[in-house]
PDB file of C-alpha atoms in Angstrom:
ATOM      1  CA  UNK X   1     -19.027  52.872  31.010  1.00 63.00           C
ATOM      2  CA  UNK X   2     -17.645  53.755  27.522  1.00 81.00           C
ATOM      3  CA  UNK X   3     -16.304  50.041  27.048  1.00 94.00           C
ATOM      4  CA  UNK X   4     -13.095  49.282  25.055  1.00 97.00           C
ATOM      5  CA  UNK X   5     -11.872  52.122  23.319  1.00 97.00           C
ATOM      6  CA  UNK X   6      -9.826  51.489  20.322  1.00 98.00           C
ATOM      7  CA  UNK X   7      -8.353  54.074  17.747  1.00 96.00           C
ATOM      8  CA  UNK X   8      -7.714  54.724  14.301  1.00 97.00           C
ATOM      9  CA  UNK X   9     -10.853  52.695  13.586  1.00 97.00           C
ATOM     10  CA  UNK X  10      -9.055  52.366  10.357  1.00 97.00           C
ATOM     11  CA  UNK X  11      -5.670  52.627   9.140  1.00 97.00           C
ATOM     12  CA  UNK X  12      -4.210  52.423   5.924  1.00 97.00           C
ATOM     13  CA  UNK X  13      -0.361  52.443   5.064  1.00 96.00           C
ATOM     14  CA  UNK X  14       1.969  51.699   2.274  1.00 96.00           C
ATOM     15  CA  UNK X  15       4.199  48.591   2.941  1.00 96.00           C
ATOM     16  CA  UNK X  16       7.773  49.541   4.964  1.00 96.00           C
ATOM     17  CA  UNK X  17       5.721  51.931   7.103  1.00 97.00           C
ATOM     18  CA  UNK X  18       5.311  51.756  11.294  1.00 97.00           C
ATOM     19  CA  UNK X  19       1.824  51.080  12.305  1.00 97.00           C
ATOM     20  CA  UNK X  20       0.415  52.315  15.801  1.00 98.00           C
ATOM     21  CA  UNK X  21      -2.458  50.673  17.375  1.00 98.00           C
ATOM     22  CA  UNK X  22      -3.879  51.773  20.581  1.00 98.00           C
ATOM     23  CA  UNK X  23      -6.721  50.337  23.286  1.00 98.00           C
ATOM     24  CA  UNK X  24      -8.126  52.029  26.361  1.00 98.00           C
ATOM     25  CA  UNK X  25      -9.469  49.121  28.278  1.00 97.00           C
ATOM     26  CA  UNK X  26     -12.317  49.574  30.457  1.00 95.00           C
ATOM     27  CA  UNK X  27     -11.668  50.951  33.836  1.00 95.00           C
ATOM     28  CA  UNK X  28     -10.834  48.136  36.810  1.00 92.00           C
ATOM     29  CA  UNK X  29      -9.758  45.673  33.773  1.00 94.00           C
ATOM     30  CA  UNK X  30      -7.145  44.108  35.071  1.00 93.00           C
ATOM     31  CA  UNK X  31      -6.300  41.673  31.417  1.00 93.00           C
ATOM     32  CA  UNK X  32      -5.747  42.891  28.121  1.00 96.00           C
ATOM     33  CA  UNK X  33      -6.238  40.752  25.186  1.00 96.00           C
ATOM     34  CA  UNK X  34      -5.119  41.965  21.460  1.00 97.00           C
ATOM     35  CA  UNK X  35      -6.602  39.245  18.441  1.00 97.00           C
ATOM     36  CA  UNK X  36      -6.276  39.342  14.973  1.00 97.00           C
ATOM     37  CA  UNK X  37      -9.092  37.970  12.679  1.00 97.00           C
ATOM     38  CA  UNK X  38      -8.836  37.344   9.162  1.00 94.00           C
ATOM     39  CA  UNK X  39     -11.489  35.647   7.571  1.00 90.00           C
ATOM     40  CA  UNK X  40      -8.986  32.966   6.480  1.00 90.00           C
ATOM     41  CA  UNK X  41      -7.578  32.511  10.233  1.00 91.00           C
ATOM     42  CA  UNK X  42     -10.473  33.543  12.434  1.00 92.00           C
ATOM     43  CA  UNK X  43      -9.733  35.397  15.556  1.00 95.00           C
ATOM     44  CA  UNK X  44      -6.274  34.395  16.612  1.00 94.00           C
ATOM     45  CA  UNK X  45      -4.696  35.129  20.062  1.00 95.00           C
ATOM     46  CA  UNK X  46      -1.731  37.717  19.762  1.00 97.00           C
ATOM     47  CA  UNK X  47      -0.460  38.613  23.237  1.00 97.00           C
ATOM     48  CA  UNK X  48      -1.967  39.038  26.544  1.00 95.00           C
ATOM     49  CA  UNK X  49      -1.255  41.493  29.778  1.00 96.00           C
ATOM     50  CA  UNK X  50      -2.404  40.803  33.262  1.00 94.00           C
ATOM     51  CA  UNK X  51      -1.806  43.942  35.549  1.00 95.00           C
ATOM     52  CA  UNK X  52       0.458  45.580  32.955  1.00 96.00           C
ATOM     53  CA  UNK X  53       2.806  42.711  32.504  1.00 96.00           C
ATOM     54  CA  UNK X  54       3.032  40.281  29.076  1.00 96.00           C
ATOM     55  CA  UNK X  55       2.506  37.156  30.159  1.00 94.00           C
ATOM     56  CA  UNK X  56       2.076  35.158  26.609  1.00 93.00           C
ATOM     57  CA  UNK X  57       2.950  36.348  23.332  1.00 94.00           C
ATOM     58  CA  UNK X  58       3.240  33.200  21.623  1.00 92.00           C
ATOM     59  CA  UNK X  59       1.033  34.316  19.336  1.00 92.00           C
ATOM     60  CA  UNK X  60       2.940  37.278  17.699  1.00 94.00           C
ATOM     61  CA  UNK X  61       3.474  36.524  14.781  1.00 87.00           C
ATOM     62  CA  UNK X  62       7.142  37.527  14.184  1.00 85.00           C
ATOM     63  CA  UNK X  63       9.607  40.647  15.430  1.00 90.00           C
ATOM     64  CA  UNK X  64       8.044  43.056  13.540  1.00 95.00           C
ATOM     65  CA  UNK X  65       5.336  42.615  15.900  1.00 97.00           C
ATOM     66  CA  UNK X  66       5.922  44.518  19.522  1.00 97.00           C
ATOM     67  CA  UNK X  67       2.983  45.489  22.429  1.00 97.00           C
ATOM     68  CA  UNK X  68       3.273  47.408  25.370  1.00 97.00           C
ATOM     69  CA  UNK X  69       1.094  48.368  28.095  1.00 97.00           C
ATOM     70  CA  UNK X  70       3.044  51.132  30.012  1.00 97.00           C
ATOM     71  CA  UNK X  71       0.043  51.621  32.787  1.00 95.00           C
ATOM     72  CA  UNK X  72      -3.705  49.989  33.458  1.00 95.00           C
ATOM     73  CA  UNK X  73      -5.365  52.426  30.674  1.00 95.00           C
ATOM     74  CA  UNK X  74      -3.457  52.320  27.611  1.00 96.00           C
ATOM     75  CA  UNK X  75      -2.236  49.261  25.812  1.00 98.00           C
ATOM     76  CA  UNK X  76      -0.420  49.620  22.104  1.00 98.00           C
ATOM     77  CA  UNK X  77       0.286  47.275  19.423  1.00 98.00           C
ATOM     78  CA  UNK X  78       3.099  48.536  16.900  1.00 98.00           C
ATOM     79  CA  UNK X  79       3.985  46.854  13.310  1.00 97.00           C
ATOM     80  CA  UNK X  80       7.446  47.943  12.110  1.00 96.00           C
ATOM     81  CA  UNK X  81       8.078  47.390   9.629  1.00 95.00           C
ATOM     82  CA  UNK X  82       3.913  46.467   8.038  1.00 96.00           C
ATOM     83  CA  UNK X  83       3.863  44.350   5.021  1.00 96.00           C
ATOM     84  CA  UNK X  84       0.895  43.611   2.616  1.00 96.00           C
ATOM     85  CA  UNK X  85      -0.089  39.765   4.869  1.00 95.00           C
ATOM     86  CA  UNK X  86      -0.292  42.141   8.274  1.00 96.00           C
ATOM     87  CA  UNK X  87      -4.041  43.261   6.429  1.00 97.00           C
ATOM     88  CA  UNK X  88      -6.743  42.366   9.189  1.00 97.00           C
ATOM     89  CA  UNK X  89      -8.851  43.402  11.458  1.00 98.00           C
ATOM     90  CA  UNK X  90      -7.426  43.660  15.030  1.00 98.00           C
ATOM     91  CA  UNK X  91      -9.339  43.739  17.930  1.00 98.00           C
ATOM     92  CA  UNK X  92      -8.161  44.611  21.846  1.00 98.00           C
ATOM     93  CA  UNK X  93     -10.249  42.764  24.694  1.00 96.00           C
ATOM     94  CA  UNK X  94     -10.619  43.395  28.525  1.00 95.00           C
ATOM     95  CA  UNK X  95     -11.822  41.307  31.534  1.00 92.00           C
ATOM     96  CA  UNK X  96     -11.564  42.307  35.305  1.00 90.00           C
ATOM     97  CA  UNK X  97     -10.875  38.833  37.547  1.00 83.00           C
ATOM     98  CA  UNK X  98     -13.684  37.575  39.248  1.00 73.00           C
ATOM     99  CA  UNK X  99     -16.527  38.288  36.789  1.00 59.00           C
ATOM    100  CA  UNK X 100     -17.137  35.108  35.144  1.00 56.00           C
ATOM    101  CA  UNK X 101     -14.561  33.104  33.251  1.00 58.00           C
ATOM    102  CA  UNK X 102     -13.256  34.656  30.248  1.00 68.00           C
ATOM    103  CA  UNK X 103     -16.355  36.883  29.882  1.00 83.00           C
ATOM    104  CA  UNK X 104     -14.465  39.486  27.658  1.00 90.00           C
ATOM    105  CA  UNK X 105     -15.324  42.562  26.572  1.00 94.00           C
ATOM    106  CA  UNK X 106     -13.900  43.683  22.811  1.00 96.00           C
ATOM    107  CA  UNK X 107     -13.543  47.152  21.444  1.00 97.00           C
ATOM    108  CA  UNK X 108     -14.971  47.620  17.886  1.00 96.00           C
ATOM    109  CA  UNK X 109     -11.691  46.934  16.135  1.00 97.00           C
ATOM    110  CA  UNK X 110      -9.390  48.876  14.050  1.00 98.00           C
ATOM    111  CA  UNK X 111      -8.803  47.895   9.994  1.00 97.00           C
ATOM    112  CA  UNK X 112      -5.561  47.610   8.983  1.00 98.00           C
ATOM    113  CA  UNK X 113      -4.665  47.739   5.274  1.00 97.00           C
ATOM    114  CA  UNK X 114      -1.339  47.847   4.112  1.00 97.00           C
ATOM    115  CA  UNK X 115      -0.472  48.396   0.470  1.00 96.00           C
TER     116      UNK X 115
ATOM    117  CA  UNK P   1      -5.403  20.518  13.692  1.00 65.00           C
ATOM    118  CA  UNK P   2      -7.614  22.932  14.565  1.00 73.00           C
ATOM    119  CA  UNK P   3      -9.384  22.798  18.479  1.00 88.00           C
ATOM    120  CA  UNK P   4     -12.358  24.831  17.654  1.00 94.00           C
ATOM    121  CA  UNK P   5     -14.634  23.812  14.512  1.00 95.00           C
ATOM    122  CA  UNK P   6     -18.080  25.808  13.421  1.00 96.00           C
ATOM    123  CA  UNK P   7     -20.502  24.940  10.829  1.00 96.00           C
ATOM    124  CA  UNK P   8     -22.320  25.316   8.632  1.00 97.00           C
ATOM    125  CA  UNK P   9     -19.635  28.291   7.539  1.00 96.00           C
ATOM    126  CA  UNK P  10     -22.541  30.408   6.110  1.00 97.00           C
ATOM    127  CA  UNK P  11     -26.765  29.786   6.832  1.00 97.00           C
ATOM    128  CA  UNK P  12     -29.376  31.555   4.909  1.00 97.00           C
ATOM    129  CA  UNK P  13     -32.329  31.213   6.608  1.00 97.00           C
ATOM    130  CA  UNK P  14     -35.970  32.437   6.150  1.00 97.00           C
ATOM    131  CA  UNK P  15     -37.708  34.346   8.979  1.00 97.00           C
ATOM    132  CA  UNK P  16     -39.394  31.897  11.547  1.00 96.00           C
ATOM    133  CA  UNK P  17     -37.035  28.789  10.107  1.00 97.00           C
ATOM    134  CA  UNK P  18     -35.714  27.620  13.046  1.00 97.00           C
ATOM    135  CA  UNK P  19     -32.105  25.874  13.111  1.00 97.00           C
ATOM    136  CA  UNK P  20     -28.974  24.829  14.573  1.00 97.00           C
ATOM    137  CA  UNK P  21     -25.449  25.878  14.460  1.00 98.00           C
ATOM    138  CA  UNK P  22     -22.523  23.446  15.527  1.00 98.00           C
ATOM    139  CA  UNK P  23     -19.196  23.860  17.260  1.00 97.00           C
ATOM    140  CA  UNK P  24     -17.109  20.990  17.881  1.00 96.00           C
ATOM    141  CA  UNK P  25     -13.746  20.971  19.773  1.00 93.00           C
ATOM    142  CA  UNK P  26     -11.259  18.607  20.671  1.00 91.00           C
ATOM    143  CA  UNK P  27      -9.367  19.567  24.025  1.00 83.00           C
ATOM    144  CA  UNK P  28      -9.252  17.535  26.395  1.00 81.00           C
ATOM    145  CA  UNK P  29      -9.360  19.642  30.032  1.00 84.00           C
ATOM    146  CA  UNK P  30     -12.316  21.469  29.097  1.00 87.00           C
ATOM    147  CA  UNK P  31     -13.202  24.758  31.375  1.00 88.00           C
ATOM    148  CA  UNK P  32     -16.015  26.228  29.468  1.00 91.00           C
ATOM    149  CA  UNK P  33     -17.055  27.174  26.073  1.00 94.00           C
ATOM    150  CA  UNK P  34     -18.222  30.356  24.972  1.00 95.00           C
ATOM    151  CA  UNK P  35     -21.008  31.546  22.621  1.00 97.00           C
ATOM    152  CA  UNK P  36     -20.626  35.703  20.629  1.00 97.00           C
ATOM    153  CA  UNK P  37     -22.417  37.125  18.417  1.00 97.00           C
ATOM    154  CA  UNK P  38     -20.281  39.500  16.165  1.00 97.00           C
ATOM    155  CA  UNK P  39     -22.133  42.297  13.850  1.00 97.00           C
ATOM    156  CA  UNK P  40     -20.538  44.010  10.917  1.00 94.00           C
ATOM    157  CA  UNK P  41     -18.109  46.378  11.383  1.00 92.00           C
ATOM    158  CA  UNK P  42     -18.395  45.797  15.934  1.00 95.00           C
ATOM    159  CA  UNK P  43     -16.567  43.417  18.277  1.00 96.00           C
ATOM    160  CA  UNK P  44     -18.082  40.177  19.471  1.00 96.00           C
ATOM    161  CA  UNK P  45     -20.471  40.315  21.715  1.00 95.00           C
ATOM    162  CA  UNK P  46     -20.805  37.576  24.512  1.00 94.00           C
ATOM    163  CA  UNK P  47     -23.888  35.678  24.242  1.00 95.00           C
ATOM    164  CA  UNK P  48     -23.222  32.824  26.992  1.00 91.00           C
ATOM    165  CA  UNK P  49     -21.004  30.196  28.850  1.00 93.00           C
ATOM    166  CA  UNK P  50     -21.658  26.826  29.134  1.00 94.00           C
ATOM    167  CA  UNK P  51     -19.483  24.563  32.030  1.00 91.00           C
ATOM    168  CA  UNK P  52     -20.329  20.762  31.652  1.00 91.00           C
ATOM    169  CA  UNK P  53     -21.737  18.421  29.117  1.00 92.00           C
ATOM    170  CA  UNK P  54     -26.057  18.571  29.451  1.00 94.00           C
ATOM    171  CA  UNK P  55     -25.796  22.297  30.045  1.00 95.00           C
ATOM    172  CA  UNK P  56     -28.051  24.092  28.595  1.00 96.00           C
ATOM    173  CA  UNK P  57     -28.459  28.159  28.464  1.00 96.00           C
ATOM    174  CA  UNK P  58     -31.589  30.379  26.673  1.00 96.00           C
ATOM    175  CA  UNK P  59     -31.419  34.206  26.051  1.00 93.00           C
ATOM    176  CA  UNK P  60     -34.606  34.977  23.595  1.00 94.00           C
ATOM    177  CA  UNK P  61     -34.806  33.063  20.225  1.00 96.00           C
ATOM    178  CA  UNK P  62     -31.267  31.476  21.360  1.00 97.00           C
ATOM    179  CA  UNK P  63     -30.546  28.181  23.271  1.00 98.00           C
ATOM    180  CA  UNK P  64     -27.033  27.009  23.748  1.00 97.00           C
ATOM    181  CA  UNK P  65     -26.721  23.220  24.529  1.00 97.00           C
ATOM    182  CA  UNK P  66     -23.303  21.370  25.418  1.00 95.00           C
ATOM    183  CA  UNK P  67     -21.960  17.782  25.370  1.00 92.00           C
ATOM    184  CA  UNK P  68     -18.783  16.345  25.694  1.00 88.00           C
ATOM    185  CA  UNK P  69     -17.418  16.942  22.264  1.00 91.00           C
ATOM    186  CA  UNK P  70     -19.809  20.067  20.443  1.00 95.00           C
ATOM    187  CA  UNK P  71     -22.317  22.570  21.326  1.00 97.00           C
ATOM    188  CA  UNK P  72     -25.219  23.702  19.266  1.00 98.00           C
ATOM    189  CA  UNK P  73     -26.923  26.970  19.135  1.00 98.00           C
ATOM    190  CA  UNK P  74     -30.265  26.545  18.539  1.00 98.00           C
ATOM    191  CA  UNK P  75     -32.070  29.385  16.933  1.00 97.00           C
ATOM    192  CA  UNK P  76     -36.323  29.617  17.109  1.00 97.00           C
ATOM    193  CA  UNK P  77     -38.148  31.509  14.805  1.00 97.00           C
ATOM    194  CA  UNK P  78     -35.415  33.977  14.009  1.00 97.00           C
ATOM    195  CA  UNK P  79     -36.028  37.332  13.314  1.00 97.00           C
ATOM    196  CA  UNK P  80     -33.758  39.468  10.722  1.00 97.00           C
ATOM    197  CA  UNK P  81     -32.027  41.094  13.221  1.00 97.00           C
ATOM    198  CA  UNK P  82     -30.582  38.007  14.060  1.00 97.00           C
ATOM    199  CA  UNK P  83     -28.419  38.179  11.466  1.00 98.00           C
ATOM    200  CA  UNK P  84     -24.840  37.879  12.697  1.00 98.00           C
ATOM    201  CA  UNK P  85     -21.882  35.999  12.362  1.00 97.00           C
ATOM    202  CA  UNK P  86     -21.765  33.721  15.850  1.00 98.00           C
ATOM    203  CA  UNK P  87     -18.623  32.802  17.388  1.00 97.00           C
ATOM    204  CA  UNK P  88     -17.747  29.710  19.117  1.00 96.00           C
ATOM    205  CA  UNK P  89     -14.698  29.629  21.840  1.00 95.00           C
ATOM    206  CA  UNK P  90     -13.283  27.376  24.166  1.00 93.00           C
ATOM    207  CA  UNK P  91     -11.176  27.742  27.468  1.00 90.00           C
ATOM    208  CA  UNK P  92      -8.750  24.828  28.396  1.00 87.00           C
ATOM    209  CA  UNK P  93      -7.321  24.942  32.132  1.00 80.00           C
ATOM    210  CA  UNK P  94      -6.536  28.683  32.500  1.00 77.00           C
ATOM    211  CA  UNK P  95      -5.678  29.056  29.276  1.00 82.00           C
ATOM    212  CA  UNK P  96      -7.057  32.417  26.819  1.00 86.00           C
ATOM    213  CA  UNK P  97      -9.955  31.409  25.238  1.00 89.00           C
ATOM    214  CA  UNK P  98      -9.202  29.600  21.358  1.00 92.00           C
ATOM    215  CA  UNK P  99     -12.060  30.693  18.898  1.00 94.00           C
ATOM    216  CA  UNK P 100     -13.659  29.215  15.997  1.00 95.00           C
ATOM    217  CA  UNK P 101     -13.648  30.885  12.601  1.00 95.00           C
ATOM    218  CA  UNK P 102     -17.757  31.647  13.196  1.00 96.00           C
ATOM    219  CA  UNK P 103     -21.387  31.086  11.664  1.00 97.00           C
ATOM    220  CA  UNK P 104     -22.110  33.962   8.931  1.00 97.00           C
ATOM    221  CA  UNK P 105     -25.891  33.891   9.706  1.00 98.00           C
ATOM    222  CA  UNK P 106     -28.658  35.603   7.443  1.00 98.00           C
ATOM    223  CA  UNK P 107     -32.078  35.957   8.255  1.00 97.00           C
ATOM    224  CA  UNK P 108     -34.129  36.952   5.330  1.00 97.00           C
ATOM    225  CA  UNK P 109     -37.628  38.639   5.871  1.00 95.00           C
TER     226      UNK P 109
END
């Protein structure tokens, strides 16, 4: 299995500008995790999917933030409009039910920079 | 207040000096806690899961212990290719795991 695919690996944008992040869970995943980790905040929950659907995004930071996860193979996580404090490294996880609790699986991240 | 607290932040270590890293939490319906190992540049890894206080869990040089309020990984003889930063993460009910900010480990030959 290729694992969690995520893509650009890194990205780097002016402030103002739209951000795209995308994850390819691994097949038969049925939750999607997407963390942000900064060394000042550590990893920090952003919004989770089970079977497509959001089911917490408590942890989005404001409305600039969106995710979506149109089928079981793609997940996005957009930044409109990305300001200088959205610099990180942001990660997207998988887990299929059943396997263990919360044994996740995390792509290799993609680093965000915004000037 | 944070639920989730590692130290040391950062551990030099020379090759063969064993040691201990701590992770301390404070919720109160604990399901498990969680051990990674994160390299440079990668994802964390998971390392192991540990499910009641006296727990204990080995994979190689690495020995994860649990009691009611902290875990310790215990590290023998490590090798330089230990060198990681090690993650520590709880689950409360069915809640997404909460993560500490990590261990920056460095095992010098």
């Amino acid at each position: 299995d290729a694992g969690v695919i995520q893509s650009p690996r890194h990205e780097v944008t002016e402030m103002g500008q739209e951000v795209t992040l995308r994850c390819k869970p691994i097949s038969g995943h049925d939750y999607l995790f997407w963390y942000r980790q900064t060394m000042m905040r550590g990893l920090e929950l952003l919004i989770y999917f089970n079977n497509n659907v959001p089911i917490d995004d408590s942890g989005m930071p404001e409305d600039r933030f969106s995710a979506k996860m149109p089928n079981a193979s793609f997940s996005t996580l957009k930044i409109q409009p990305s300001e200088p404090r959205d610099s990180a490294v942001y990660f997207c996880a998988s887990r299929k039910t059943g396997t263990g609790l919360e044994k996740l699986f995390f792509g290799s991240g993609t680093q965000l920079s915004v000037l | 207040e944070d639920q989730v607290t590692q130290s040391p932040e950062a551990l030099r270590l020379q090759e063969g000096e064993s040691s201990s890293l701590n992770c301390s939490y404070t919720v109160s319906g604990l399901r498990g806690l969680f051990w990674y190992r994160q390299d440079p540049g990668k994802g964390p890894e998971f390392l192991f899961t540990l499910y009641s206080a006296g727990e204990e869990k080995e994979k190689e040089r690495l020995k994860a212990t649990l009691t009611k309020k902290e875990s310790f990984l215990h590290i023998t003889a490590p090798k330089p290719e230990d060198s990681a930063t090690y993650l520590c993460a709880v689950q409360e009910g069915n809640t997404p795991l909460v993560f500490g900010k990590g261990t920056r480990l460095s095992v010098i030959a």
